[in-house]
Structure formats: C-alpha cells, structure tokens
C-alpha positions as a LaTeX table, in Angstrom:
\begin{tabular}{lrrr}
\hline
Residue & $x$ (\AA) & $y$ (\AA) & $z$ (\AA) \\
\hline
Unk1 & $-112.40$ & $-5.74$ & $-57.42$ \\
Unk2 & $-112.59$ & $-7.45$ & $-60.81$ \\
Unk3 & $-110.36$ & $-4.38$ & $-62.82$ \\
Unk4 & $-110.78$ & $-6.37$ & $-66.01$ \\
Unk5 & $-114.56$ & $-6.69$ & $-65.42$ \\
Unk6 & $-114.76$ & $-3.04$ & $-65.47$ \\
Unk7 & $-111.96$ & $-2.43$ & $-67.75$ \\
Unk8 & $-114.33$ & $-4.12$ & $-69.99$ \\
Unk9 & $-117.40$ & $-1.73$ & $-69.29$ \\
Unk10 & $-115.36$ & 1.02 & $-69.28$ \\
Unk11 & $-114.02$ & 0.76 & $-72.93$ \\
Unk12 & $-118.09$ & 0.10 & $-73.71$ \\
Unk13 & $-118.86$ & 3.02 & $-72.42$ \\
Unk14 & $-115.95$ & 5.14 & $-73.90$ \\
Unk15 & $-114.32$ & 6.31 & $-70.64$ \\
Unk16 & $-111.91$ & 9.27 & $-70.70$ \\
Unk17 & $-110.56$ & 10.29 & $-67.18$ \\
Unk18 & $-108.39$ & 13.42 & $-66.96$ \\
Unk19 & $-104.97$ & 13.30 & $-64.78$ \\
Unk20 & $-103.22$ & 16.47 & $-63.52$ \\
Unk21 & $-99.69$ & 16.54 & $-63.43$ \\
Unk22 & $-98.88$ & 12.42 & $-62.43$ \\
Unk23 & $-98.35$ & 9.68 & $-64.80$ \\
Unk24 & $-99.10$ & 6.63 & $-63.03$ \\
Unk25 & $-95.92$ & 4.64 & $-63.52$ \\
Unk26 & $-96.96$ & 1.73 & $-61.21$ \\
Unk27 & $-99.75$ & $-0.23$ & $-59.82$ \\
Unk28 & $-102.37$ & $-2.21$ & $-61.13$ \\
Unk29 & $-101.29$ & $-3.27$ & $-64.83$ \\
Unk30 & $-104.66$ & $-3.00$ & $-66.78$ \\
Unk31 & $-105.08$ & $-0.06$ & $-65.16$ \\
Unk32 & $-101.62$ & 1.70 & $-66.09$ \\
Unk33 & $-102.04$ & 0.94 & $-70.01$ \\
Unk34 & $-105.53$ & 1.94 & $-69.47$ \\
Unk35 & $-105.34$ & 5.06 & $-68.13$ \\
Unk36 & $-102.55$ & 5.95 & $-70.46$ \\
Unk37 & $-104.22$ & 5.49 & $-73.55$ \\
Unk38 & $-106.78$ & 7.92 & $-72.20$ \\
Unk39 & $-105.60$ & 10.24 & $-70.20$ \\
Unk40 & $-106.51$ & 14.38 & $-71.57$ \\
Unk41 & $-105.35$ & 17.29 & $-70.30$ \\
Unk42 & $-107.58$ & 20.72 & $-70.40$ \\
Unk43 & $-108.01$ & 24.16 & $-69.78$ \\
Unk44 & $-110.12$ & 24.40 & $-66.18$ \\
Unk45 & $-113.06$ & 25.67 & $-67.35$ \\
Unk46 & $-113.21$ & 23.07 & $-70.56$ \\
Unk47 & $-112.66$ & 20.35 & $-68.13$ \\
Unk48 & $-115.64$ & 21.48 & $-66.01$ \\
Unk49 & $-117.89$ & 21.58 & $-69.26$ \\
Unk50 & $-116.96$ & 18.11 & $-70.76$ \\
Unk51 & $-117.71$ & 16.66 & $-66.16$ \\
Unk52 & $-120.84$ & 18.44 & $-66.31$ \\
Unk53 & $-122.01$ & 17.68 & $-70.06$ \\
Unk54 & $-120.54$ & 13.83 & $-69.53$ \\
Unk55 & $-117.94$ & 13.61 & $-72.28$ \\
Unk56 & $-115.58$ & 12.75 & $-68.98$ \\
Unk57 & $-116.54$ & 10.67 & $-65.98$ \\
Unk58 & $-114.10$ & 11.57 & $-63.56$ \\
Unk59 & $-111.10$ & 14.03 & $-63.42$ \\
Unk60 & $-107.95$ & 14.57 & $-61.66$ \\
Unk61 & $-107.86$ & 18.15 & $-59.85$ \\
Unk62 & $-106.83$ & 20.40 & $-57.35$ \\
Unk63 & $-109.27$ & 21.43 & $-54.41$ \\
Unk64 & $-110.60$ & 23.60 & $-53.99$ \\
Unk65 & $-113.65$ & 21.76 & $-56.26$ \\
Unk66 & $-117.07$ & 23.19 & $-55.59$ \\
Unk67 & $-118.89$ & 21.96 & $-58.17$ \\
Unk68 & $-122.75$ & 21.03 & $-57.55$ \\
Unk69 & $-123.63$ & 17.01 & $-58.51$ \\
Unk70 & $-119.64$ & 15.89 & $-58.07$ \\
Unk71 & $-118.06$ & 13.95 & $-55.00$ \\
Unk72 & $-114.15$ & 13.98 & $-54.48$ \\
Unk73 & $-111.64$ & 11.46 & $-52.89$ \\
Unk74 & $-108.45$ & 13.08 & $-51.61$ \\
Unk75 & $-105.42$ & 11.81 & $-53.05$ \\
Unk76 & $-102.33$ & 13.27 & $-51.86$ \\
Unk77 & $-101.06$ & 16.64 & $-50.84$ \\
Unk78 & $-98.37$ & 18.15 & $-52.82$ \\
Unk79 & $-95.97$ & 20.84 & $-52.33$ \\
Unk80 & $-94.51$ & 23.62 & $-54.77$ \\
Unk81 & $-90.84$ & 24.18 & $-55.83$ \\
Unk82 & $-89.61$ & 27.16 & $-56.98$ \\
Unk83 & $-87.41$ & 27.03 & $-60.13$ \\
Unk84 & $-84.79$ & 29.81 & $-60.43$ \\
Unk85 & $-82.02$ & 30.58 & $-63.27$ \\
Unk86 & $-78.56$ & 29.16 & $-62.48$ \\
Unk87 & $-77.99$ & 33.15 & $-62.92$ \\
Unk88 & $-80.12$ & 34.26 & $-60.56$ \\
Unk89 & $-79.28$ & 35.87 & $-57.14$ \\
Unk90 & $-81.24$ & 32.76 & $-55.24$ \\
Unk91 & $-79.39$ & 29.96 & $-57.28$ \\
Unk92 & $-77.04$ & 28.91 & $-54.65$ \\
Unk93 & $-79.86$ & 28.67 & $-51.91$ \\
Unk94 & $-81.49$ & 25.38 & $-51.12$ \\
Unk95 & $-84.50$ & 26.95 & $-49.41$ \\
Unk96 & $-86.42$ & 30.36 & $-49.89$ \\
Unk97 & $-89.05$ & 32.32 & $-47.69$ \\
Unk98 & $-92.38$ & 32.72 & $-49.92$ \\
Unk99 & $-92.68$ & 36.86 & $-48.82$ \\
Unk100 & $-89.49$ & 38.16 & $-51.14$ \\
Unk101 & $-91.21$ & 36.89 & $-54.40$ \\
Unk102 & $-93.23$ & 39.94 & $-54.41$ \\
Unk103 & $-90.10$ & 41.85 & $-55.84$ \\
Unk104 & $-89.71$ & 39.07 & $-58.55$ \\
Unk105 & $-91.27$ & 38.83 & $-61.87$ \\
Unk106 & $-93.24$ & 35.41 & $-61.87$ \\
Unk107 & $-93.56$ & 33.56 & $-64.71$ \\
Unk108 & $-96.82$ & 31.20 & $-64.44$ \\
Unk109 & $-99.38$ & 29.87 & $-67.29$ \\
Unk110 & $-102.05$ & 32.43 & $-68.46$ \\
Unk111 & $-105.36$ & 32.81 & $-66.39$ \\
Unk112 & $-107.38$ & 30.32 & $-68.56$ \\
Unk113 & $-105.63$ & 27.28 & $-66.28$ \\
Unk114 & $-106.65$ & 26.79 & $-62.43$ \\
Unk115 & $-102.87$ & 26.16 & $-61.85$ \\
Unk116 & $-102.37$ & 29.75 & $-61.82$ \\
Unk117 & $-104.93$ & 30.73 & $-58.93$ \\
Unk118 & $-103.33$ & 27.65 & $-57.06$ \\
Unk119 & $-99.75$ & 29.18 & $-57.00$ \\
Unk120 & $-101.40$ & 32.72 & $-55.89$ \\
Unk121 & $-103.69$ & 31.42 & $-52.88$ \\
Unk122 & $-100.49$ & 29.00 & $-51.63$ \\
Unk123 & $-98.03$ & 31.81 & $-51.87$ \\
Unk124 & $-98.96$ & 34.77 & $-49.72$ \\
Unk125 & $-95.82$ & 36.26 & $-51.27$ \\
Unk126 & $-97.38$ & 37.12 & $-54.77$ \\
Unk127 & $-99.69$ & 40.11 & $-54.26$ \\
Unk128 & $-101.61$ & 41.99 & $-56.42$ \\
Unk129 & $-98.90$ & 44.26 & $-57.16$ \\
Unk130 & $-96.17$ & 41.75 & $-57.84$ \\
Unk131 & $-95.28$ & 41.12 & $-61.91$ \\
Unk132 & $-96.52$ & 38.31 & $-63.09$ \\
Unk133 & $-95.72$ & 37.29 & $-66.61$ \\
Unk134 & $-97.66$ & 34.65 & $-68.60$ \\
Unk135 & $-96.47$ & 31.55 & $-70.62$ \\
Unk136 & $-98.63$ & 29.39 & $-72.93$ \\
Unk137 & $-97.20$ & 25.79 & $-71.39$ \\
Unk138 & $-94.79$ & 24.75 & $-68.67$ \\
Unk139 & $-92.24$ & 23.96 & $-70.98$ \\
Unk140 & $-92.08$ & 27.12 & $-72.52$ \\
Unk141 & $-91.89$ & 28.84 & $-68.61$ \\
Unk142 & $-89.32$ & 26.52 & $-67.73$ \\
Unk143 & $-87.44$ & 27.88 & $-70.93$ \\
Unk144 & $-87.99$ & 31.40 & $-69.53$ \\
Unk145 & $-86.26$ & 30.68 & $-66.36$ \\
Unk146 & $-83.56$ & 28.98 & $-67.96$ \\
Unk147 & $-83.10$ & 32.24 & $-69.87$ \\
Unk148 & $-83.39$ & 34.07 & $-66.49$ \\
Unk149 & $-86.91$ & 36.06 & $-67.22$ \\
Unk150 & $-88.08$ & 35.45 & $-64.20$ \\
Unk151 & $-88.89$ & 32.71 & $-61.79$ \\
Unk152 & $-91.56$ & 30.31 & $-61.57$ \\
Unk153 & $-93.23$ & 28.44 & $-59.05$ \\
Unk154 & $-94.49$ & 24.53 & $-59.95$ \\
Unk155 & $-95.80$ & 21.35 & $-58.01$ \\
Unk156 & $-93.53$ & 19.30 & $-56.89$ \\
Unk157 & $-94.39$ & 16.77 & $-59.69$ \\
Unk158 & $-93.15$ & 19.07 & $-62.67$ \\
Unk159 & $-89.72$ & 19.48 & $-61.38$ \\
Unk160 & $-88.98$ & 15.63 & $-61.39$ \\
Unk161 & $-85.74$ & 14.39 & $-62.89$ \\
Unk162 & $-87.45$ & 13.98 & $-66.08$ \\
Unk163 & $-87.63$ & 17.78 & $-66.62$ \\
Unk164 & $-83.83$ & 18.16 & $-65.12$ \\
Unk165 & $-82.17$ & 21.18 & $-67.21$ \\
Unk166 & $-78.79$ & 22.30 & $-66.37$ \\
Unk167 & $-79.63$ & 25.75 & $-66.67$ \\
Unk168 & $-82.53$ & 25.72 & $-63.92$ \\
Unk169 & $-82.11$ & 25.30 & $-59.91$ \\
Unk170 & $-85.11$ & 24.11 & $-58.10$ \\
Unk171 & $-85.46$ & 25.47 & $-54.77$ \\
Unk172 & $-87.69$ & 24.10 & $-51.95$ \\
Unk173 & $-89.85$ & 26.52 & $-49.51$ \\
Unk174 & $-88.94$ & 27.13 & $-45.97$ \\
Unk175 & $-91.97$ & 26.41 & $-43.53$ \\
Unk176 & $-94.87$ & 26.50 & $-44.26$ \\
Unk177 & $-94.14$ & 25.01 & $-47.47$ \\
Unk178 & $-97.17$ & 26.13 & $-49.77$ \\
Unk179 & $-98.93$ & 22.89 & $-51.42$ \\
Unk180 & $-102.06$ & 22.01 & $-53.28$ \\
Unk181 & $-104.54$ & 19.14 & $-52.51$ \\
Unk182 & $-104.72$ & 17.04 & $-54.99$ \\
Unk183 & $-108.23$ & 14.86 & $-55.53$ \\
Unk184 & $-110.36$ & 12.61 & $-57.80$ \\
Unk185 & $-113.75$ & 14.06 & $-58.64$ \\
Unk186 & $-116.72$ & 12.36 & $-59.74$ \\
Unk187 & $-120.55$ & 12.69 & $-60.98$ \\
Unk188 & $-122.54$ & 11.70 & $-57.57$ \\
Unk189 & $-124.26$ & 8.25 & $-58.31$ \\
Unk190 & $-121.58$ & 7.11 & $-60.93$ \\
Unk191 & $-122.03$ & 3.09 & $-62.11$ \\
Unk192 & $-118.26$ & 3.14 & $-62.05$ \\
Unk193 & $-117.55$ & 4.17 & $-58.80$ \\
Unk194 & $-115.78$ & 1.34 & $-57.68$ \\
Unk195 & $-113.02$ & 1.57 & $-61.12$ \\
Unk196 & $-112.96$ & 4.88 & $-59.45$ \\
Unk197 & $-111.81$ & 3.49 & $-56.20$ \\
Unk198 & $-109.30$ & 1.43 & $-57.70$ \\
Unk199 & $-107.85$ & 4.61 & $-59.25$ \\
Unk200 & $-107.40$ & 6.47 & $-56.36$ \\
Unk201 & $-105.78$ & 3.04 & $-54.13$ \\
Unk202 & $-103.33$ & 3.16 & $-57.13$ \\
Unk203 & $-102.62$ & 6.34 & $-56.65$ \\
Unk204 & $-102.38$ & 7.07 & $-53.16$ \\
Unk205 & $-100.15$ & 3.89 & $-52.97$ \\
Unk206 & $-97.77$ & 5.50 & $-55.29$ \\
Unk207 & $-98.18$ & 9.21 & $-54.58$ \\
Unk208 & $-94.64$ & 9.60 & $-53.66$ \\
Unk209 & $-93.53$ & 8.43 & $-57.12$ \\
Unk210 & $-96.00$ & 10.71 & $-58.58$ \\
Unk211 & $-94.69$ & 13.59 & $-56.86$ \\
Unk212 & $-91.11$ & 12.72 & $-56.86$ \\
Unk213 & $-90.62$ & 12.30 & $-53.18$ \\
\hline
\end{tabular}
C-alpha cells in the first residue's frame, strides 16, 4: 500500500479518525505522526453523530457496535484491571474474584461514555444494587482511588506505567478475566478503505504495546 499516496488524499479530504484508549507508539511512520495530529476523543453518542453525519470516517471502539451502514475489523481483545487504594483491604492481593465488588462502591465515568456499560456487562459482579459513583474523567477517578473513595475498574491500557501513582495498586482478575473487544469501524463503501487496513495491521501488530502486555 502506497501510505503516502493516501496520506495525501486523506489530508484533502480532512480526515479525523477517533482512537480509544491506545496511542500508537510504533509502526508505520507517516502513519504515527498522522494519526496523532488527529486523533479526538468523544462522548459515545457524539461520536456516533459526527460517523453517521461524516465529520469522522472511521473510529476506534468497543463492540458491541450495531450501527446500520458501518463495517468493523477486530483489533485486539483487552482485559480490565482493577485499581484499588494502597489503603484498601484488597491492596496486598495480586488477583481478585469479580462477584465481591458488589459490596464496593465503584467509581466509573458518568453514563454519557460507553466505557461505563462496558465495565457493567464484563463484570457480573456489579449489579443493579451495587454503588456506583461517577467521575467526570479517568484522571479524576484514579484520584478518587488514590484517596480511597472507592475502587475502579479500567482496560488494561489505562493502567500502563505512564499512569503509575504510588498511592494506587492495580489488581488483575482471576478467571474469567472480564475484557472488551476492541475494533475499527467504518462507513460501508468507504474510498479509504485500504488507509483503513493499514490502520488496523499497525495496530494489531502492536496491540500488546497498546495494551501494556
């Protein structure tokens, strides 16, 4: 594939793409300084307006994606960590069962981001009658935790070495370990398709960077 070719096109045509939790770090060069330059983040449902009304071409999501018109490539599956105060009663574990965070207060973002309905379908330990608490960004949860408010449960990618605070453990999930599935979607028919493909070879080559594995 000819990247520069449709590097080219792409700037024509004002691409944006969207990328959920994953800075591509390595791969294809004009791709990398591309992408960063462009990359947006958004609320779920402003995401899905701007794919359906063409201000984005493609976007970087969790499945499940039913959306009529749009095709999805599967990128990588990734699992969730739970972050705990260096306080709390879990701190010294390694590994916790999902079914005792019902008695926990979890702190998640507020119900305008998908991320949230992701953590509740992969953990059949939050029920309807567990206490969930709301924060406005993932920095201001993981300041929460540190603080011992509550715990919080994040993909694997957001509890990288880059976020590292003394104050916070990270715990892994015994088996099954909850994940999300992680995919590029598209408009059906796009001209760019094959930029597209590019995209997800460069990611799927470096998913375990991505994710931290």
């Amino acid at each position: 594939i000819d990247s520069d070719f449709y590097l080219r096109k792409l700037r024509e045509d004002s691409f944006v793409i969207f990328l959920f939790h994953g800075v591509i770090k390595d791969g294809n060069t004009g791709i990398r300084n591309y992408l960063r330059k462009h990359l947006l983040a958004e609320e779920f449902e402003i995401l899905i307006k701007k794919l359906k009304d063409g201000y984005l071409d493609a976007a970087i999501i969790a499945l499940p994606f039913d959306i009529a018109g749009f095709d999805t490539q599967i990128l990588y599956d990734e699992p969730f960590k739970v972050l705990v105060s260096s306080k709390h009663k879990w701190s010294k574990n390694k590994e916790i069962n999902a079914k005792p965070l019902i008695n926990e207060t979890i702190l998640l973002l507020d119900n305008t981001h998908c991320f949230s309905m992701q953590v509740r379908e992969a953990c059949p330990g939050i029920s309807d009658n567990t206490e969930v608490q709301a924060g406005t960004s993932l920095e201001t949860i993981r300041n929460m935790v540190a603080s011992n408010l509550g715990i919080s449960i994040l993909p694997k990618s957001a509890t990288t070495k880059n976020y590292k605070n003394d104050e916070i453990n990270i715990l892994s999930f015994e088996r099954p370990v909850p994940f999300r599935k992680v995919a590029m979607a598209y408009r059906q028919g796009s001209s760019k398709k094959l930029f597209f493909d590019s995209i997800v070879n460069s990611i799927t080559g470096i998913k375990e960077k991505i994710i931290g594995s």
